[in-house]
Amino acid sequence: MIQFADEATITVVSGKGGNGCISFRREKYIPDGGPNGGDGGRGGDVVFCVRRNLRALAHLRFHPIFKAKNGGDGQGWNRHGKDGEDVVIPVPPGTTIRDAETGELIHDFTTESEDERLVFLQGGKGGWGNVHFKSSTNQAPRYAHPGKPGEQRVLRVEISIMADVGLVGFPNAGKSSLLDLFTNARPKIAPYPFTTKIPNLGVLNVDKDTDIIIADIPGIIEGASDGAGLGIRFLKHISRTACLVFMIDCSDDNYLDAYGMLLKELDQFGGNLLEKPRIVLSNKVDVDGAMDRALEVAKKIRSEDPSITVIPVSMLARTNIRSVKEAIVSLVKKMEEAKNPDGGSESGSGGSRKKTSSFLSQRSVDESMEEQYPGMEG
């Protein structure tokens, strides 16, 4: 089974330039024809380009060496050697290229433009043929330039998933169920932890002009930033999401501490993750006593930060699903308005959205929850 590949080490080599040719014109009845050696062809370049349909780096992991073609040697009769073909390496949006030895950042593909190309290594120039060296004092030069050698580098290629919304929560909190319910993704769902072992992406279709990309990040556990569980391998993918949805399992014993523990792990990982806009979903309220726990979670979180939207939900029973969808759309809307205060229609981190519905305030969520669950306020 091919595992999810979010990083790979590859060797790239540009092509060598072709050698110039030493040749002389030889025709009957034409004495002293003179030099006519052609130039060598240019070596091929190493080119990276963004492909939107790519989501992983498996094609690099199992093909670790990329070589451009060498240029052809020049020939007689001033014939130019053939230029070497470039080697084009497709990468997903959000890819970073670093030097494998020093870790130096070489390039960061932060957009999804299919036209974005990076000529990383240029091929060697072709050598001049002996026709370039003829002169009044040297009418029969027996010298030509050799082609310039290509370049070689060892690179570490990594991707960070670019999405509008990242789902954050402990294992078995219901992230995969949300992705399955709202998007076209079909992640593995089972009643045990760590069913999600690789990031999953799904597209939430809001209307004909609006798509929101949601990323399900594999479950975090306490100590993940120090390498526990799946460690920080997938935490880096959260850094490219525009906003976050925290999911709390209200049937779990640590339901009151879960949100704080998740914040701690993200804070220790770094990358200003806590500055991203977020909402909290208290899941599994269909379980006996879980609704009371959800209310406790909401009161505790909002006592510390009244601006956080907290919604009790059940992915299984589909409780408050409409409110969740509206809250996610509004979260993205808020993020876009902050990013484009002039009201432009530029796309965000992961999608090609044009417009979203009006912002859903915490008050509107509270009023809706209060009608269904008295005691929600406070």
mmCIF file of C-alpha atoms in Angstrom:
data_model
loop_
_atom_site.group_PDB
_atom_site.id
_atom_site.type_symbol
_atom_site.label_atom_id
_atom_site.label_comp_id
_atom_site.label_asym_id
_atom_site.label_seq_id
_atom_site.Cartn_x
_atom_site.Cartn_y
_atom_site.Cartn_z
ATOM 1 C CA MET A 1 0.000 0.000 0.000
ATOM 2 C CA ILE A 2 1.354 3.439 -0.974
ATOM 3 C CA GLN A 3 1.357 5.733 2.030
ATOM 4 C CA PHE A 4 0.638 9.430 1.978
ATOM 5 C CA ALA A 5 3.809 11.226 0.936
ATOM 6 C CA ASP A 6 4.128 14.816 2.126
ATOM 7 C CA GLU A 7 7.908 15.067 1.811
ATOM 8 C CA ALA A 8 10.615 13.622 -0.402
ATOM 9 C CA THR A 9 14.349 13.992 -0.993
ATOM 10 C CA ILE A 10 15.305 14.167 -4.654
ATOM 11 C CA THR A 11 18.405 14.749 -6.748
ATOM 12 C CA VAL A 12 18.042 17.065 -9.741
ATOM 13 C CA VAL A 13 20.575 17.374 -12.543
ATOM 14 C CA SER A 14 20.494 19.825 -15.435
ATOM 15 C CA GLY A 15 21.781 18.798 -18.851
ATOM 16 C CA LYS A 16 25.341 19.251 -20.120
ATOM 17 C CA GLY A 17 25.847 21.487 -23.102
ATOM 18 C CA GLY A 18 26.896 19.844 -26.343
ATOM 19 C CA ASN A 19 30.475 20.145 -27.596
ATOM 20 C CA GLY A 20 31.377 22.415 -30.456
ATOM 21 C CA CYS A 21 32.484 20.693 -33.665
ATOM 22 C CA ILE A 22 35.827 20.893 -35.437
ATOM 23 C CA SER A 23 35.080 20.521 -39.130
ATOM 24 C CA PHE A 24 36.270 21.860 -42.499
ATOM 25 C CA ARG A 25 34.485 22.302 -45.758
ATOM 26 C CA ARG A 26 35.568 19.608 -48.213
ATOM 27 C CA GLU A 27 34.176 19.992 -51.756
ATOM 28 C CA LYS A 28 35.570 19.188 -55.132
ATOM 29 C CA TYR A 29 36.891 22.185 -57.001
ATOM 30 C CA ILE A 30 36.675 24.351 -53.844
ATOM 31 C CA PRO A 31 40.136 24.483 -52.302
ATOM 32 C CA ASP A 32 40.684 25.888 -48.872
ATOM 33 C CA GLY A 33 36.998 25.620 -47.949
ATOM 34 C CA GLY A 34 37.574 26.807 -44.422
ATOM 35 C CA PRO A 35 36.082 25.803 -41.050
ATOM 36 C CA ASN A 36 32.349 24.941 -40.743
ATOM 37 C CA GLY A 37 32.016 23.259 -37.363
ATOM 38 C CA GLY A 38 28.666 23.952 -35.713
ATOM 39 C CA ASP A 39 27.891 24.839 -32.099
ATOM 40 C CA GLY A 40 26.781 22.397 -29.454
ATOM 41 C CA GLY A 41 23.174 22.457 -28.201
ATOM 42 C CA ARG A 42 22.110 23.840 -24.822
ATOM 43 C CA GLY A 43 21.556 21.383 -22.002
ATOM 44 C CA GLY A 44 18.034 20.940 -20.630
ATOM 45 C CA ASP A 45 16.808 22.876 -17.573
ATOM 46 C CA VAL A 46 15.312 21.541 -14.331
ATOM 47 C CA VAL A 47 11.864 23.110 -14.003
ATOM 48 C CA PHE A 48 9.298 22.901 -11.177
ATOM 49 C CA CYS A 49 5.671 23.676 -11.954
ATOM 50 C CA VAL A 50 2.470 23.739 -9.893
ATOM 51 C CA ARG A 51 -0.265 21.210 -10.727
ATOM 52 C CA ARG A 52 -3.574 21.731 -8.952
ATOM 53 C CA ASN A 53 -4.645 18.105 -9.323
ATOM 54 C CA LEU A 54 -1.706 16.883 -7.222
ATOM 55 C CA ARG A 55 -2.143 16.431 -3.463
ATOM 56 C CA ALA A 56 0.902 14.366 -2.484
ATOM 57 C CA LEU A 57 4.546 13.725 -3.409
ATOM 58 C CA ALA A 58 4.459 9.985 -4.057
ATOM 59 C CA HIS A 59 5.642 10.578 -7.629
ATOM 60 C CA LEU A 60 8.826 12.111 -6.203
ATOM 61 C CA ARG A 61 9.404 9.597 -3.433
ATOM 62 C CA PHE A 62 9.481 6.710 -5.886
ATOM 63 C CA HIS A 63 11.415 8.600 -8.547
ATOM 64 C CA PRO A 64 14.211 10.290 -6.599
ATOM 65 C CA ILE A 65 16.472 11.340 -9.491
ATOM 66 C CA PHE A 66 15.468 13.806 -12.208
ATOM 67 C CA LYS A 67 17.895 14.435 -15.069
ATOM 68 C CA ALA A 68 17.466 16.807 -17.958
ATOM 69 C CA LYS A 69 18.750 15.750 -21.367
ATOM 70 C CA ASN A 70 22.212 16.744 -22.540
ATOM 71 C CA GLY A 71 22.605 19.010 -25.532
ATOM 72 C CA GLY A 72 23.698 17.451 -28.810
ATOM 73 C CA ASP A 73 27.174 17.997 -30.221
ATOM 74 C CA GLY A 74 27.646 20.390 -33.125
ATOM 75 C CA GLN A 75 28.219 18.963 -36.578
ATOM 76 C CA GLY A 76 29.845 19.908 -39.839
ATOM 77 C CA TRP A 77 28.276 22.301 -42.317
ATOM 78 C CA ASN A 78 27.544 24.683 -39.431
ATOM 79 C CA ARG A 79 24.847 22.403 -38.080
ATOM 80 C CA HIS A 80 23.800 23.298 -34.528
ATOM 81 C CA GLY A 81 23.484 20.507 -31.989
ATOM 82 C CA LYS A 82 19.995 19.732 -30.669
ATOM 83 C CA ASP A 83 19.022 21.437 -27.418
ATOM 84 C CA GLY A 84 18.450 19.037 -24.537
ATOM 85 C CA GLU A 85 14.880 18.545 -23.281
ATOM 86 C CA ASP A 86 13.964 20.099 -19.964
ATOM 87 C CA VAL A 87 12.878 17.888 -17.081
ATOM 88 C CA VAL A 88 9.620 19.224 -15.632
ATOM 89 C CA ILE A 89 8.799 18.247 -12.041
ATOM 90 C CA PRO A 90 5.126 18.752 -11.099
ATOM 91 C CA VAL A 91 4.381 19.681 -7.480
ATOM 92 C CA PRO A 92 1.162 20.397 -5.562
ATOM 93 C CA PRO A 93 0.179 23.893 -4.409
ATOM 94 C CA GLY A 94 1.787 24.748 -1.073
ATOM 95 C CA THR A 95 5.076 22.996 -1.869
ATOM 96 C CA THR A 96 8.335 24.252 -0.407
ATOM 97 C CA ILE A 97 11.755 23.439 -1.808
ATOM 98 C CA ARG A 98 14.751 23.403 0.525
ATOM 99 C CA ASP A 99 18.391 22.471 0.320
ATOM 100 C CA ALA A 100 18.658 18.959 1.725
ATOM 101 C CA GLU A 101 21.902 19.657 3.588
ATOM 102 C CA THR A 102 21.465 23.183 4.936
ATOM 103 C CA GLY A 103 17.660 23.370 5.126
ATOM 104 C CA GLU A 104 17.760 26.743 3.351
ATOM 105 C CA LEU A 105 14.425 27.697 1.798
ATOM 106 C CA ILE A 106 14.846 27.958 -1.960
ATOM 107 C CA HIS A 107 11.273 28.516 -3.128
ATOM 108 C CA ASP A 108 7.764 28.452 -1.722
ATOM 109 C CA PHE A 109 4.825 27.789 -4.037
ATOM 110 C CA THR A 110 2.117 29.624 -2.151
ATOM 111 C CA THR A 111 -0.339 29.968 -5.018
ATOM 112 C CA GLU A 112 -2.313 27.497 -7.083
ATOM 113 C CA SER A 113 -1.614 29.082 -10.446
ATOM 114 C CA GLU A 114 -1.119 26.381 -13.051
ATOM 115 C CA ASP A 115 1.202 28.758 -14.894
ATOM 116 C CA GLU A 116 3.605 29.117 -11.970
ATOM 117 C CA ARG A 117 6.929 27.716 -13.057
ATOM 118 C CA LEU A 118 10.372 27.834 -11.525
ATOM 119 C CA VAL A 119 13.459 27.250 -13.637
ATOM 120 C CA PHE A 120 15.599 25.932 -10.828
ATOM 121 C CA LEU A 121 18.736 24.765 -12.643
ATOM 122 C CA GLN A 122 19.717 25.944 -16.084
ATOM 123 C CA GLY A 123 21.384 23.578 -18.517
ATOM 124 C CA GLY A 124 24.960 24.084 -19.596
ATOM 125 C CA LYS A 125 25.642 26.238 -22.628
ATOM 126 C CA GLY A 126 26.735 24.554 -25.824
ATOM 127 C CA GLY A 127 30.332 24.972 -26.952
ATOM 128 C CA TRP A 128 31.260 27.025 -29.993
ATOM 129 C CA GLY A 129 32.346 25.226 -33.146
ATOM 130 C CA ASN A 130 35.604 26.075 -34.872
ATOM 131 C CA VAL A 131 33.841 28.380 -37.332
ATOM 132 C CA HIS A 132 33.853 31.039 -34.582
ATOM 133 C CA PHE A 133 37.649 31.052 -34.350
ATOM 134 C CA LYS A 134 38.636 31.727 -37.943
ATOM 135 C CA SER A 135 40.584 34.907 -38.584
ATOM 136 C CA SER A 136 42.979 36.420 -41.057
ATOM 137 C CA THR A 137 45.848 34.971 -39.109
ATOM 138 C CA ASN A 138 44.216 31.628 -38.306
ATOM 139 C CA GLN A 139 42.253 30.455 -41.313
ATOM 140 C CA ALA A 140 42.138 26.797 -40.293
ATOM 141 C CA PRO A 141 41.436 26.732 -36.536
ATOM 142 C CA ARG A 142 41.532 23.269 -35.045
ATOM 143 C CA TYR A 143 39.882 24.283 -31.835
ATOM 144 C CA ALA A 144 36.303 24.241 -30.502
ATOM 145 C CA HIS A 145 34.739 24.872 -27.112
ATOM 146 C CA PRO A 146 33.515 21.937 -25.037
ATOM 147 C CA GLY A 147 29.985 22.198 -23.673
ATOM 148 C CA LYS A 148 29.467 23.588 -20.183
ATOM 149 C CA PRO A 149 28.580 20.968 -17.559
ATOM 150 C CA GLY A 150 25.164 20.904 -15.942
ATOM 151 C CA GLU A 151 24.434 21.457 -12.247
ATOM 152 C CA GLN A 152 23.378 18.986 -9.575
ATOM 153 C CA ARG A 153 21.534 19.620 -6.298
ATOM 154 C CA VAL A 154 19.960 17.473 -3.608
ATOM 155 C CA LEU A 155 16.640 18.916 -2.448
ATOM 156 C CA ARG A 156 14.053 18.293 0.234
ATOM 157 C CA VAL A 157 10.577 18.859 -1.134
ATOM 158 C CA GLU A 158 7.686 19.255 1.330
ATOM 159 C CA ILE A 159 4.023 20.134 1.075
ATOM 160 C CA SER A 160 1.708 21.830 3.521
ATOM 161 C CA ILE A 161 -1.910 21.296 2.598
ATOM 162 C CA MET A 162 -3.545 24.531 1.491
ATOM 163 C CA ALA A 163 -7.153 24.671 2.654
ATOM 164 C CA ASP A 164 -9.662 27.199 3.882
ATOM 165 C CA VAL A 165 -10.610 25.296 7.032
ATOM 166 C CA GLY A 166 -8.549 22.868 9.110
ATOM 167 C CA LEU A 167 -10.284 20.427 11.465
ATOM 168 C CA VAL A 168 -8.470 20.104 14.789
ATOM 169 C CA GLY A 169 -9.276 17.615 17.521
ATOM 170 C CA PHE A 170 -8.240 14.537 19.430
ATOM 171 C CA PRO A 171 -8.680 11.104 17.831
ATOM 172 C CA ASN A 172 -12.281 9.974 17.429
ATOM 173 C CA ALA A 173 -13.656 13.502 17.946
ATOM 174 C CA GLY A 174 -15.756 13.319 14.769
ATOM 175 C CA LYS A 175 -13.626 15.206 12.240
ATOM 176 C CA SER A 176 -13.932 12.537 9.565
ATOM 177 C CA SER A 177 -17.697 12.388 10.081
ATOM 178 C CA LEU A 178 -17.941 16.140 9.519
ATOM 179 C CA LEU A 179 -15.853 15.898 6.360
ATOM 180 C CA ASP A 180 -17.986 13.009 5.112
ATOM 181 C CA LEU A 181 -21.225 14.874 5.874
ATOM 182 C CA PHE A 182 -20.325 18.252 4.374
ATOM 183 C CA THR A 183 -18.039 17.451 1.458
ATOM 184 C CA ASN A 184 -17.390 15.056 -1.384
ATOM 185 C CA ALA A 185 -14.622 13.309 0.573
ATOM 186 C CA ARG A 186 -15.169 9.806 1.894
ATOM 187 C CA PRO A 187 -12.658 9.296 4.731
ATOM 188 C CA LYS A 188 -12.501 6.127 6.771
ATOM 189 C CA ILE A 189 -14.880 6.267 9.751
ATOM 190 C CA ALA A 190 -14.799 3.756 12.609
ATOM 191 C CA PRO A 191 -15.559 3.744 16.367
ATOM 192 C CA TYR A 192 -11.906 3.688 17.426
ATOM 193 C CA PRO A 193 -9.059 6.238 17.533
ATOM 194 C CA PHE A 194 -6.594 6.991 14.731
ATOM 195 C CA THR A 195 -8.828 5.877 11.865
ATOM 196 C CA THR A 196 -7.454 8.910 10.003
ATOM 197 C CA LYS A 197 -3.754 8.380 9.405
ATOM 198 C CA ILE A 198 -3.284 10.822 6.544
ATOM 199 C CA PRO A 199 -4.766 14.281 5.870
ATOM 200 C CA ASN A 200 -8.012 14.234 3.892
ATOM 201 C CA LEU A 201 -9.397 17.063 1.782
ATOM 202 C CA GLY A 202 -12.999 17.756 0.905
ATOM 203 C CA VAL A 203 -14.863 20.517 -0.928
ATOM 204 C CA LEU A 204 -17.910 22.123 0.681
ATOM 205 C CA ASN A 205 -20.134 23.452 -2.102
ATOM 206 C CA VAL A 206 -21.896 26.539 -0.743
ATOM 207 C CA ASP A 207 -23.411 27.705 -4.040
ATOM 208 C CA LYS A 208 -22.525 27.713 -7.719
ATOM 209 C CA ASP A 209 -19.886 30.395 -7.151
ATOM 210 C CA THR A 210 -18.549 29.318 -3.766
ATOM 211 C CA ASP A 211 -16.390 26.369 -2.740
ATOM 212 C CA ILE A 212 -14.669 25.924 0.607
ATOM 213 C CA ILE A 213 -11.842 23.405 0.997
ATOM 214 C CA ILE A 214 -11.817 21.586 4.341
ATOM 215 C CA ALA A 215 -8.820 19.578 5.572
ATOM 216 C CA ASP A 216 -9.138 16.781 8.134
ATOM 217 C CA ILE A 217 -5.821 16.648 9.979
ATOM 218 C CA PRO A 218 -5.011 13.305 11.718
ATOM 219 C CA GLY A 219 -5.855 13.310 15.424
ATOM 220 C CA ILE A 220 -3.616 15.211 17.793
ATOM 221 C CA ILE A 221 -2.860 13.799 21.228
ATOM 222 C CA GLU A 222 -1.310 15.388 24.272
ATOM 223 C CA GLY A 223 2.414 15.747 23.655
ATOM 224 C CA ALA A 224 2.069 15.744 19.855
ATOM 225 C CA SER A 225 4.309 18.809 19.590
ATOM 226 C CA ASP A 226 7.001 16.762 21.362
ATOM 227 C CA GLY A 227 6.565 13.809 19.002
ATOM 228 C CA ALA A 228 3.881 11.740 20.767
ATOM 229 C CA GLY A 229 1.441 9.774 18.627
ATOM 230 C CA LEU A 230 1.709 10.886 15.027
ATOM 231 C CA GLY A 231 3.794 13.762 16.373
ATOM 232 C CA ILE A 232 4.174 17.000 14.473
ATOM 233 C CA ARG A 233 4.305 15.310 11.085
ATOM 234 C CA PHE A 234 0.840 16.554 10.179
ATOM 235 C CA LEU A 235 0.655 19.608 12.438
ATOM 236 C CA LYS A 236 2.554 21.507 9.768
ATOM 237 C CA HIS A 237 -0.424 21.146 7.435
ATOM 238 C CA ILE A 238 -2.517 23.319 9.761
ATOM 239 C CA SER A 239 -0.128 26.207 9.149
ATOM 240 C CA ARG A 240 -1.452 26.680 5.604
ATOM 241 C CA THR A 241 -5.145 26.605 6.511
ATOM 242 C CA ALA A 242 -6.883 29.961 6.706
ATOM 243 C CA CYS A 243 -9.010 29.193 9.780
ATOM 244 C CA LEU A 244 -9.641 26.353 12.236
ATOM 245 C CA VAL A 245 -12.579 24.307 13.495
ATOM 246 C CA PHE A 246 -11.923 22.664 16.871
ATOM 247 C CA MET A 247 -13.917 19.517 17.624
ATOM 248 C CA ILE A 248 -14.485 18.395 21.212
ATOM 249 C CA ASP A 249 -15.753 14.896 22.054
ATOM 250 C CA CYS A 250 -18.330 15.463 24.807
ATOM 251 C CA SER A 251 -18.564 11.724 25.479
ATOM 252 C CA ASP A 252 -14.911 11.639 26.528
ATOM 253 C CA ASP A 253 -13.782 12.057 30.143
ATOM 254 C CA ASN A 254 -11.425 14.967 29.348
ATOM 255 C CA TYR A 255 -14.104 17.012 27.560
ATOM 256 C CA LEU A 256 -13.537 20.096 29.752
ATOM 257 C CA ASP A 257 -9.759 20.111 29.269
ATOM 258 C CA ALA A 258 -9.669 19.102 25.596
ATOM 259 C CA TYR A 259 -9.869 22.597 24.134
ATOM 260 C CA GLY A 260 -7.088 23.934 26.354
ATOM 261 C CA MET A 261 -4.880 20.940 25.573
ATOM 262 C CA LEU A 262 -5.380 21.437 21.828
ATOM 263 C CA LEU A 263 -4.491 25.114 22.115
ATOM 264 C CA LYS A 264 -1.364 24.197 24.059
ATOM 265 C CA GLU A 265 -0.174 21.746 21.415
ATOM 266 C CA LEU A 266 -0.739 24.250 18.611
ATOM 267 C CA ASP A 267 0.999 26.985 20.585
ATOM 268 C CA GLN A 268 4.031 24.789 21.291
ATOM 269 C CA PHE A 269 4.235 23.825 17.627
ATOM 270 C CA GLY A 270 4.455 27.508 16.747
ATOM 271 C CA GLY A 271 3.738 29.182 13.461
ATOM 272 C CA ASN A 272 1.214 31.618 14.977
ATOM 273 C CA LEU A 273 -1.499 28.966 14.744
ATOM 274 C CA LEU A 274 -3.442 30.501 17.616
ATOM 275 C CA GLU A 275 -3.878 33.714 15.650
ATOM 276 C CA LYS A 276 -6.095 31.982 13.089
ATOM 277 C CA PRO A 277 -9.873 32.566 13.334
ATOM 278 C CA ARG A 278 -11.635 29.578 14.866
ATOM 279 C CA ILE A 279 -14.902 28.098 16.108
ATOM 280 C CA VAL A 280 -15.522 25.169 18.456
ATOM 281 C CA LEU A 281 -17.920 22.264 17.911
ATOM 282 C CA SER A 282 -18.932 20.213 20.962
ATOM 283 C CA ASN A 283 -19.700 16.885 19.285
ATOM 284 C CA LYS A 284 -21.683 13.760 20.230
ATOM 285 C CA VAL A 285 -24.456 15.543 22.151
ATOM 286 C CA ASP A 286 -26.728 12.612 21.229
ATOM 287 C CA VAL A 287 -25.016 10.534 23.952
ATOM 288 C CA ASP A 288 -26.724 10.514 27.370
ATOM 289 C CA GLY A 289 -25.565 13.468 29.463
ATOM 290 C CA ALA A 290 -23.396 14.880 26.652
ATOM 291 C CA MET A 291 -25.605 17.924 26.097
ATOM 292 C CA ASP A 292 -24.976 19.087 29.670
ATOM 293 C CA ARG A 293 -21.280 18.569 29.055
ATOM 294 C CA ALA A 294 -21.504 20.619 25.859
ATOM 295 C CA LEU A 295 -23.035 23.482 27.799
ATOM 296 C CA GLU A 296 -20.192 23.245 30.332
ATOM 297 C CA VAL A 297 -17.656 23.379 27.526
ATOM 298 C CA ALA A 298 -19.343 26.427 25.999
ATOM 299 C CA LYS A 299 -19.449 28.308 29.297
ATOM 300 C CA LYS A 300 -15.833 27.550 30.092
ATOM 301 C CA ILE A 301 -14.514 28.535 26.661
ATOM 302 C CA ARG A 302 -16.551 31.716 26.429
ATOM 303 C CA SER A 303 -15.644 32.751 29.945
ATOM 304 C CA GLU A 304 -12.049 32.838 28.738
ATOM 305 C CA ASP A 305 -12.787 34.250 25.262
ATOM 306 C CA PRO A 306 -16.338 35.553 24.636
ATOM 307 C CA SER A 307 -15.624 36.006 20.924
ATOM 308 C CA ILE A 308 -15.337 32.255 20.248
ATOM 309 C CA THR A 309 -18.371 30.647 18.626
ATOM 310 C CA VAL A 310 -19.244 27.353 20.372
ATOM 311 C CA ILE A 311 -21.914 25.054 18.920
ATOM 312 C CA PRO A 312 -23.192 21.748 20.402
ATOM 313 C CA VAL A 313 -23.540 19.222 17.575
ATOM 314 C CA SER A 314 -23.962 15.579 16.747
ATOM 315 C CA MET A 315 -22.535 14.384 13.477
ATOM 316 C CA LEU A 316 -24.295 11.046 13.915
ATOM 317 C CA ALA A 317 -27.749 12.449 14.709
ATOM 318 C CA ARG A 318 -27.154 15.493 12.501
ATOM 319 C CA THR A 319 -27.975 17.901 15.299
ATOM 320 C CA ASN A 320 -27.361 21.578 14.429
ATOM 321 C CA ILE A 321 -25.727 20.646 11.136
ATOM 322 C CA ARG A 322 -27.184 23.696 9.403
ATOM 323 C CA SER A 323 -25.783 25.991 12.091
ATOM 324 C CA VAL A 324 -22.362 24.383 11.702
ATOM 325 C CA LYS A 325 -22.369 24.909 7.943
ATOM 326 C CA GLU A 326 -23.387 28.548 8.353
ATOM 327 C CA ALA A 327 -20.722 29.070 11.006
ATOM 328 C CA ILE A 328 -18.008 27.596 8.752
ATOM 329 C CA VAL A 329 -19.083 29.729 5.806
ATOM 330 C CA SER A 330 -19.166 32.787 8.053
ATOM 331 C CA LEU A 331 -15.736 31.992 9.474
ATOM 332 C CA VAL A 332 -14.283 31.928 5.975
ATOM 333 C CA LYS A 333 -16.216 35.078 5.116
ATOM 334 C CA LYS A 334 -14.740 36.855 8.129
ATOM 335 C CA MET A 335 -11.253 35.728 7.170
ATOM 336 C CA GLU A 336 -11.679 36.947 3.581
ATOM 337 C CA GLU A 337 -13.053 40.314 4.670
ATOM 338 C CA ALA A 338 -10.026 40.801 6.900
ATOM 339 C CA LYS A 339 -7.723 39.796 4.060
ATOM 340 C CA ASN A 340 -9.512 41.823 1.381
ATOM 341 C CA PRO A 341 -11.092 44.838 3.126
ATOM 342 C CA ASP A 342 -11.957 46.411 -0.244
ATOM 343 C CA GLY A 343 -14.414 43.577 -0.907
ATOM 344 C CA GLY A 344 -12.434 42.021 -3.730
ATOM 345 C CA SER A 345 -13.034 38.535 -5.002
ATOM 346 C CA GLU A 346 -9.518 37.206 -4.657
ATOM 347 C CA SER A 347 -9.257 33.589 -3.645
ATOM 348 C CA GLY A 348 -8.036 32.570 -0.215
ATOM 349 C CA SER A 349 -5.478 29.968 0.775
ATOM 350 C CA GLY A 350 -7.106 26.971 -0.749
ATOM 351 C CA GLY A 351 -10.026 27.729 -3.046
ATOM 352 C CA SER A 352 -11.467 29.910 -5.788
ATOM 353 C CA ARG A 353 -14.346 31.453 -3.917
ATOM 354 C CA LYS A 354 -16.120 34.563 -5.226
ATOM 355 C CA LYS A 355 -18.567 35.351 -2.453
ATOM 356 C CA THR A 356 -20.014 33.878 0.713
ATOM 357 C CA SER A 357 -23.162 34.378 2.739
ATOM 358 C CA SER A 358 -23.533 37.018 5.441
ATOM 359 C CA PHE A 359 -21.525 36.745 8.643
ATOM 360 C CA LEU A 360 -23.083 34.600 11.366
ATOM 361 C CA SER A 361 -22.515 36.251 14.726
ATOM 362 C CA GLN A 362 -22.091 34.505 18.059
ATOM 363 C CA ARG A 363 -25.362 36.141 19.137
ATOM 364 C CA SER A 364 -27.300 34.493 16.297
ATOM 365 C CA VAL A 365 -25.791 31.142 17.225
ATOM 366 C CA ASP A 366 -26.672 31.660 20.887
ATOM 367 C CA GLU A 367 -30.255 32.620 20.063
ATOM 368 C CA SER A 368 -30.675 29.542 17.894
ATOM 369 C CA MET A 369 -29.169 27.294 20.579
ATOM 370 C CA GLU A 370 -31.240 28.885 23.346
ATOM 371 C CA GLU A 371 -34.468 28.062 21.518
ATOM 372 C CA GLN A 372 -33.508 24.389 21.390
ATOM 373 C CA TYR A 373 -31.554 24.099 24.650
ATOM 374 C CA PRO A 374 -32.617 26.395 27.487
ATOM 375 C CA GLY A 375 -29.679 27.414 29.670
ATOM 376 C CA MET A 376 -27.263 27.759 26.773
ATOM 377 C CA GLU A 377 -26.668 31.463 27.494
ATOM 378 C CA GLY A 378 -24.067 32.465 30.038
#
